[in-house]
């Protein structure tokens, strides 16, 4: 029986989108000896006790030294370096970055490719031990965090087959605002990893096309696409009983991913339509975010928008199943992205208000019969679409997507795609 070692920073009980994909593949993958090398996280902010790794996976955890514990020291180093270079630095602004949770500038400048790089050394040593003691054939590293791929680079020296799983773009990620020359540094590290990996997996065809354009040495055969998909087992829950016309968004907002255009449209709809005003409620099913609440408050929507805070995945699915409409947002720069929630939304068989640019996500939605798609920044068209969806809800019109199309993205099917990709890439 072939032996595969998965290396993932995220894993249960850590409740994060990053733990979902690897968990689903691990739990549904049959016919292999499965090993998981993951982080022993000292302070898990969001725990999801419903997420479990199947009993046939051998788990190894390596302690993660969280660099946030030494950020004050890092800030002092940054100040000293800037002074030495003769440049200036706004300490107040840097403190706001630190205090406000928008840590990207400091993290991305000091910890390349990301702050999880402090885990690489110890995890690599443990990975080598696991490989030698268990005669592992194949290693699969999944990121972000992309520093995990540095572990794969080190383990590759043992002569194993290495699969590099890219759930997001790395140096070309439009949602990561790299300061100064940090993007170019990441590009060099990324190229080194891609040159050494035996096979690269991506989650969209668009990601694959970008990689092939960027790295001319890559052959099409070395890059395979395995979408995120949905797990049918997650939908064995009762729909949440919600009153009125409810629009729900699962996840969080960050960087250029903002709810502002949608919430402006909601404000205008409420001002123009008394009936919608009496019935509408928006649920943001994700970690509490001061910025989202601030936007809602500034628009006078505190009575219409509920930010639930983090909830277990199982509970989020319950809300999704109980909602009238599901809200999907992708900033214009994210035209190559297909969020994981897209597939779970489709499986829920609910109408999807998709504020997405032209691109792969929109194509998948429309192919499967989800055609309520609007430019993500066109408030007037968003408002019009909300009114249309309310009318459909009010009349009780049944929505019938293309179920056969949706089923293509079930985890059962995608695990087959995953295995075939490994076979075609000659890594198993």
Coordinates of C-alpha atoms in Angstrom, one line a residue:
X1 CA 0.0 0.0 0.0
X2 CA 1.4 3.4 -1.0
X3 CA 2.2 5.8 1.9
X4 CA 1.4 9.5 1.7
X5 CA 2.5 12.2 4.1
X6 CA 0.4 15.3 4.1
X7 CA 2.0 18.5 5.5
X8 CA -0.6 21.1 6.5
X9 CA -0.2 23.8 9.1
X10 CA -4.0 23.9 9.6
X11 CA -5.9 20.9 10.9
X12 CA -8.8 20.1 13.3
X13 CA -9.8 21.2 15.8
X14 CA -8.6 24.5 14.3
X15 CA -11.7 26.0 12.7
X16 CA -10.5 27.6 9.5
X17 CA -11.1 27.4 5.8
X18 CA -7.5 26.2 5.4
X19 CA -8.3 23.0 7.4
X20 CA -11.4 22.1 5.4
X21 CA -9.9 21.0 2.1
X22 CA -7.2 18.9 3.5
X23 CA -9.6 17.3 6.0
X24 CA -12.0 16.3 3.3
X25 CA -9.4 14.8 1.1
X26 CA -7.8 12.9 4.1
X27 CA -11.2 11.5 5.3
X28 CA -12.3 10.4 1.8
X29 CA -9.1 9.1 0.5
X30 CA -9.0 5.2 0.5
X31 CA -6.4 2.7 -0.4
X32 CA -3.4 4.5 1.0
X33 CA -1.5 4.7 4.3
X34 CA -2.1 8.3 5.4
X35 CA 0.1 10.4 7.6
X36 CA -0.5 14.0 8.6
X37 CA 2.2 16.4 9.9
X38 CA 0.5 19.5 11.3
X39 CA 1.0 22.3 13.8
X40 CA 0.5 22.0 17.5
X41 CA -0.9 25.5 17.8
X42 CA -0.4 27.0 21.3
X43 CA -3.5 29.3 21.2
X44 CA -6.2 28.2 18.8
X45 CA -8.5 31.2 18.5
X46 CA -11.3 29.4 16.8
X47 CA -12.0 25.8 17.7
X48 CA -14.5 23.5 15.8
X49 CA -15.0 20.4 17.8
X50 CA -17.2 18.9 15.0
X51 CA -14.2 18.7 12.7
X52 CA -12.5 15.4 13.0
X53 CA -9.6 13.5 11.2
X54 CA -10.6 9.9 10.4
X55 CA -9.1 7.2 12.5
X56 CA -7.0 5.7 9.7
X57 CA -4.8 8.8 9.6
X58 CA -1.6 8.9 11.7
X59 CA -1.2 12.4 13.1
X60 CA 2.1 14.1 14.1
X61 CA 2.0 17.5 15.7
X62 CA 4.9 19.9 15.9
X63 CA 4.8 22.9 18.2
X64 CA 4.4 26.3 16.4
X65 CA 6.4 29.2 17.8
X66 CA 3.9 32.0 17.2
X67 CA 5.9 35.1 16.1
X68 CA 3.2 37.4 17.4
X69 CA 4.8 36.8 20.8
X70 CA 7.9 38.6 19.6
X71 CA 6.3 41.4 17.5
X72 CA 7.3 44.1 19.9
X73 CA 11.0 43.1 19.4
X74 CA 10.4 42.9 15.7
X75 CA 9.0 46.4 15.6
X76 CA 12.1 47.7 17.4
X77 CA 14.3 46.0 14.8
X78 CA 12.3 47.6 12.1
X79 CA 12.8 51.0 13.6
X80 CA 16.6 50.5 14.0
X81 CA 16.9 49.2 10.5
X82 CA 15.1 52.2 9.1
X83 CA 17.2 54.6 11.1
X84 CA 20.4 52.9 9.9
X85 CA 19.2 53.1 6.3
X86 CA 18.5 56.8 6.8
X87 CA 14.8 56.4 6.2
X88 CA 11.9 57.4 8.4
X89 CA 9.2 55.3 10.0
X90 CA 5.9 56.3 11.5
X91 CA 6.0 54.4 14.8
X92 CA 2.4 55.4 15.5
X93 CA 1.2 54.0 12.2
X94 CA 3.2 50.8 12.8
X95 CA 1.6 50.5 16.2
X96 CA -1.8 50.8 14.7
X97 CA -0.9 48.0 12.3
X98 CA 0.1 45.9 15.2
X99 CA -2.7 46.8 17.5
X100 CA -5.5 46.8 15.0
X101 CA -5.0 43.3 13.7
X102 CA -3.9 44.4 10.3
X103 CA -0.5 42.8 10.7
X104 CA 0.4 42.3 7.1
X105 CA 3.0 45.0 6.7
X106 CA 5.0 43.9 9.7
X107 CA 4.5 40.2 9.2
X108 CA 5.2 40.2 5.4
X109 CA 8.4 42.3 5.9
X110 CA 9.9 40.2 8.6
X111 CA 8.6 36.7 8.0
X112 CA 9.1 35.6 4.5
X113 CA 7.1 34.1 2.9
X114 CA 4.8 34.4 6.0
X115 CA 4.8 34.3 9.8
X116 CA 4.4 30.5 9.8
X117 CA 8.0 30.2 8.6
X118 CA 9.0 29.8 12.3
X119 CA 7.4 26.4 12.1
X120 CA 9.5 25.2 9.1
X121 CA 12.7 24.1 10.8
X122 CA 11.2 21.9 13.5
X123 CA 8.5 20.5 11.2
X124 CA 11.1 19.6 8.6
X125 CA 13.1 17.6 11.2
X126 CA 10.0 15.8 12.2
X127 CA 9.0 15.2 8.6
X128 CA 12.4 13.6 7.9
X129 CA 12.0 11.3 10.9
X130 CA 8.5 10.2 9.8
X131 CA 9.6 9.5 6.2
X132 CA 12.6 7.4 7.3
X133 CA 10.8 5.4 10.0
X134 CA 7.7 4.8 7.9
X135 CA 9.3 4.6 4.4
X136 CA 7.0 7.2 3.0
X137 CA 6.6 7.3 -0.8
X138 CA 5.0 10.7 -1.4
X139 CA 4.8 14.1 0.4
X140 CA 2.0 16.6 -0.2
X141 CA 2.4 20.1 1.2
X142 CA -0.6 22.3 1.1
X143 CA -0.6 26.1 1.4
X144 CA -1.2 28.8 2.3
X145 CA 0.6 29.4 4.5
X146 CA 3.1 29.0 1.7
X147 CA 6.0 28.6 4.1
X148 CA 4.8 25.0 4.4
X149 CA 6.2 24.4 0.9
X150 CA 9.7 25.1 2.3
X151 CA 9.2 21.9 4.3
X152 CA 8.5 20.1 1.1
X153 CA 11.7 21.5 -0.4
X154 CA 13.7 20.2 2.5
X155 CA 12.0 16.8 2.5
X156 CA 12.6 16.4 -1.2
X157 CA 16.3 15.9 -0.5
X158 CA 15.3 12.4 0.9
X159 CA 14.4 11.3 -2.6
X160 CA 10.6 11.2 -2.1
X161 CA 8.1 12.5 -4.6
X162 CA 6.8 15.9 -3.7
X163 CA 3.4 17.4 -4.6
X164 CA 3.0 21.1 -4.0
X165 CA -0.7 22.0 -3.4
X166 CA -1.5 25.7 -4.0
X167 CA -4.9 26.6 -2.6
X168 CA -4.2 30.3 -3.4
X169 CA -1.8 32.2 -5.6
X170 CA 1.5 33.0 -3.9
X171 CA 3.6 35.9 -5.2
X172 CA 0.8 36.9 -7.6
X173 CA -2.0 36.9 -5.0
X174 CA -4.0 40.1 -5.5
X175 CA -5.3 40.0 -1.9
X176 CA -1.9 40.1 -0.3
X177 CA -0.4 43.6 -0.3
X178 CA 3.3 42.9 -0.2
X179 CA 5.4 45.9 0.9
X180 CA 8.4 47.1 -1.1
X181 CA 10.5 44.3 -2.6
X182 CA 8.9 41.6 -0.5
X183 CA 6.8 40.4 -3.5
X184 CA 9.9 39.8 -5.6
X185 CA 11.6 37.9 -2.7
X186 CA 8.5 35.7 -2.5
X187 CA 8.6 35.2 -6.3
X188 CA 12.2 33.8 -6.1
X189 CA 11.2 31.4 -3.3
X190 CA 8.1 30.3 -5.2
X191 CA 10.1 29.7 -8.3
X192 CA 12.6 27.6 -6.4
X193 CA 9.8 25.4 -5.0
X194 CA 8.0 25.0 -8.3
X195 CA 11.2 24.0 -10.0
X196 CA 11.8 21.2 -7.4
X197 CA 8.2 19.9 -7.0
X198 CA 7.3 16.8 -9.0
X199 CA 3.7 17.8 -9.3
X200 CA 1.7 21.0 -8.6
X201 CA -2.0 21.0 -7.7
X202 CA -4.1 24.2 -8.0
X203 CA -7.7 24.8 -7.2
X204 CA -8.7 26.6 -10.4
X205 CA -7.9 26.4 -14.1
X206 CA -7.1 30.1 -14.0
X207 CA -4.4 29.5 -11.3
X208 CA -2.9 26.8 -13.5
X209 CA -2.9 29.1 -16.6
X210 CA -1.2 31.9 -14.6
X211 CA 1.5 29.5 -13.4
X212 CA 2.2 28.3 -16.9
X213 CA 2.4 31.9 -18.1
X214 CA 4.7 33.0 -15.3
X215 CA 7.0 30.0 -15.2
X216 CA 7.8 29.1 -18.8
X217 CA 9.8 26.0 -17.8
X218 CA 6.6 24.4 -16.4
X219 CA 4.9 21.7 -18.6
X220 CA 1.2 21.5 -18.6
X221 CA 1.4 17.9 -17.4
X222 CA 3.1 19.0 -14.2
X223 CA 0.2 21.1 -13.1
X224 CA -3.2 19.6 -12.3
X225 CA -6.5 21.2 -11.1
X226 CA -8.5 19.8 -8.1
X227 CA -11.3 22.1 -7.1
X228 CA -12.3 22.6 -3.4
X229 CA -15.8 21.0 -3.6
X230 CA -18.3 20.2 -0.9
X231 CA -18.7 17.2 1.4
X232 CA -22.2 15.6 1.3
X233 CA -21.7 14.6 5.0
X234 CA -21.6 18.2 6.1
X235 CA -25.2 18.7 4.9
X236 CA -26.7 16.1 7.3
X237 CA -28.0 19.0 9.5
X238 CA -31.3 20.7 9.9
X239 CA -31.8 24.1 8.4
X240 CA -31.6 27.0 10.8
X241 CA -35.1 28.5 11.4
X242 CA -34.7 32.1 10.2
X243 CA -37.5 34.6 9.9
X244 CA -38.1 36.9 6.9
X245 CA -36.1 37.4 3.8
X246 CA -32.6 36.4 4.9
X247 CA -29.3 36.9 3.0
X248 CA -26.3 35.1 4.4
X249 CA -22.6 35.3 3.8
X250 CA -20.3 32.6 5.1
X251 CA -16.7 33.6 6.0
X252 CA -14.9 36.8 6.7
X253 CA -13.9 40.0 4.8
X254 CA -10.3 41.2 4.4
X255 CA -8.0 43.3 2.3
X256 CA -9.9 44.3 -0.8
X257 CA -12.6 41.8 0.0
X258 CA -15.2 44.2 1.4
X259 CA -18.9 44.2 2.1
X260 CA -19.2 48.0 1.5
X261 CA -20.9 47.8 -2.0
X262 CA -23.4 45.2 -0.9
X263 CA -24.2 47.0 2.3
X264 CA -24.7 50.3 0.4
X265 CA -27.1 48.5 -1.9
X266 CA -29.0 47.1 1.1
X267 CA -29.2 50.6 2.6
X268 CA -30.7 52.0 -0.7
X269 CA -33.2 49.1 -0.9
X270 CA -34.4 49.7 2.6
X271 CA -34.9 53.4 1.9
X272 CA -36.9 52.7 -1.2
X273 CA -39.0 49.7 -0.3
X274 CA -40.9 49.5 2.9
X275 CA -41.9 45.9 2.5
X276 CA -38.3 44.8 2.1
X277 CA -37.4 47.0 5.0
X278 CA -39.8 45.0 7.2
X279 CA -38.5 41.6 6.1
X280 CA -34.8 41.8 5.3
X281 CA -32.0 40.5 7.5
X282 CA -28.4 40.0 6.6
X283 CA -26.2 37.4 8.4
X284 CA -22.4 37.5 8.2
X285 CA -21.4 34.0 9.4
X286 CA -17.8 34.4 10.4
X287 CA -15.3 35.9 12.8
X288 CA -16.3 39.2 14.3
X289 CA -14.8 42.1 12.4
X290 CA -14.7 45.6 13.6
X291 CA -14.5 47.0 10.0
X292 CA -17.7 45.1 8.9
X293 CA -19.6 46.3 11.9
X294 CA -18.3 49.8 11.4
X295 CA -19.5 49.9 7.8
X296 CA -22.9 48.6 8.8
X297 CA -23.2 51.1 11.6
X298 CA -22.2 54.0 9.4
X299 CA -24.9 53.1 7.0
X300 CA -27.5 52.8 9.7
X301 CA -27.9 49.0 9.3
X302 CA -27.2 47.8 12.8
X303 CA -30.8 46.5 13.0
X304 CA -30.5 44.7 9.7
X305 CA -27.0 43.1 9.8
X306 CA -26.0 40.4 12.2
X307 CA -22.3 39.5 12.5
X308 CA -22.5 36.2 14.2
X309 CA -18.8 35.7 15.1
X310 CA -17.0 32.5 14.5
X311 CA -19.2 29.4 14.4
X312 CA -18.5 25.7 13.8
X313 CA -18.7 24.7 10.2
X314 CA -21.7 22.5 10.9
X315 CA -23.6 25.4 12.3
X316 CA -22.7 27.6 9.4
X317 CA -24.1 25.0 7.0
X318 CA -27.3 25.1 9.1
X319 CA -27.6 28.8 8.5
X320 CA -26.8 28.4 4.8
X321 CA -29.6 25.8 4.4
X322 CA -32.0 28.1 6.3
X323 CA -31.3 31.2 4.4
X324 CA -33.5 32.7 1.6
X325 CA -30.5 33.8 -0.5
X326 CA -26.7 33.3 -0.2
X327 CA -24.3 36.1 -0.8
X328 CA -21.0 35.6 -2.5
X329 CA -18.4 38.3 -3.0
X330 CA -15.2 38.5 -5.0
X331 CA -13.4 41.7 -5.6
X332 CA -12.6 42.6 -9.2
X333 CA -9.0 41.5 -8.7
X334 CA -10.1 38.0 -7.8
X335 CA -11.3 36.9 -11.2
X336 CA -9.1 33.8 -11.1
X337 CA -10.4 32.7 -7.7
X338 CA -13.2 30.3 -6.9
X339 CA -13.9 30.4 -3.1
X340 CA -14.5 27.1 -1.3
X341 CA -17.9 28.4 -0.2
X342 CA -19.1 28.6 -3.8
X343 CA -19.5 24.8 -4.0
X344 CA -21.2 24.6 -0.6
X345 CA -23.6 27.4 -1.6
X346 CA -24.4 25.5 -4.8
X347 CA -25.0 22.2 -2.9
X348 CA -27.5 24.1 -0.7
X349 CA -29.6 24.6 -3.8
X350 CA -30.3 28.2 -2.8
X351 CA -30.3 31.3 -5.0
X352 CA -26.9 32.9 -4.9
X353 CA -26.4 36.7 -5.1
X354 CA -22.9 36.5 -6.6
X355 CA -21.1 39.8 -6.7
X356 CA -18.2 38.5 -8.8
X357 CA -16.2 39.7 -11.8
X358 CA -16.1 37.9 -15.1
X359 CA -14.0 34.8 -14.6
X360 CA -13.9 31.2 -13.5
X361 CA -16.2 31.5 -10.5
X362 CA -18.9 33.2 -12.6
X363 CA -18.6 30.6 -15.3
X364 CA -19.0 27.7 -12.8
X365 CA -22.0 29.3 -11.3
X366 CA -23.8 30.0 -14.6
X367 CA -23.0 26.6 -16.0
X368 CA -24.7 25.0 -13.0
X369 CA -27.8 27.3 -13.3
X370 CA -26.9 30.1 -10.8
X371 CA -27.3 33.2 -12.8
X372 CA -27.9 36.0 -10.3
X373 CA -24.5 37.5 -10.9
X374 CA -23.7 41.2 -10.7
X375 CA -20.5 43.3 -10.9
X376 CA -19.1 43.4 -7.4
X377 CA -18.9 47.2 -7.3
X378 CA -22.1 48.3 -9.1
X379 CA -24.4 49.4 -6.2
X380 CA -27.3 50.2 -8.5
X381 CA -27.3 46.7 -10.1
X382 CA -26.8 45.0 -6.8
X383 CA -29.8 46.9 -5.4
X384 CA -31.9 45.9 -8.5
X385 CA -30.9 42.2 -8.0
X386 CA -31.8 42.3 -4.3
X387 CA -35.3 43.5 -5.2
X388 CA -35.7 40.8 -7.8
X389 CA -34.6 38.1 -5.4
X390 CA -37.1 39.5 -2.8
X391 CA -39.9 39.3 -5.3
X392 CA -39.1 35.6 -6.1
X393 CA -38.9 34.8 -2.4
X394 CA -42.2 36.6 -1.7
X395 CA -44.0 34.6 -4.5
X396 CA -42.4 31.4 -3.2
X397 CA -41.0 30.5 -6.6
X398 CA -38.9 27.3 -6.4
X399 CA -35.3 27.4 -7.5
X400 CA -34.0 24.5 -9.6
X401 CA -30.3 24.5 -10.3
X402 CA -28.6 21.9 -12.5
X403 CA -28.1 19.2 -9.8
X404 CA -25.9 16.9 -12.0
X405 CA -23.6 19.9 -12.6
X406 CA -23.4 20.6 -8.9
X407 CA -22.6 17.0 -8.1
X408 CA -19.4 17.2 -10.2
X409 CA -18.0 19.2 -7.3
X410 CA -18.9 16.6 -4.6
X411 CA -15.9 15.5 -2.6
X412 CA -16.5 11.9 -3.7
X413 CA -15.9 12.9 -7.3
X414 CA -13.0 15.3 -6.5
X415 CA -11.1 12.6 -4.5
X416 CA -11.2 10.6 -7.7
X417 CA -9.8 13.6 -9.6
X418 CA -7.2 14.0 -6.9
X419 CA -6.0 10.3 -7.1
X420 CA -6.0 10.4 -10.9
X421 CA -3.9 13.6 -10.8
X422 CA -1.3 11.9 -8.6
X423 CA -1.2 8.9 -10.9
X424 CA -0.9 11.0 -14.1
X425 CA 1.8 13.0 -12.4
X426 CA 3.6 9.8 -11.6
X427 CA 4.0 10.6 -7.9
X428 CA 2.2 7.4 -6.6

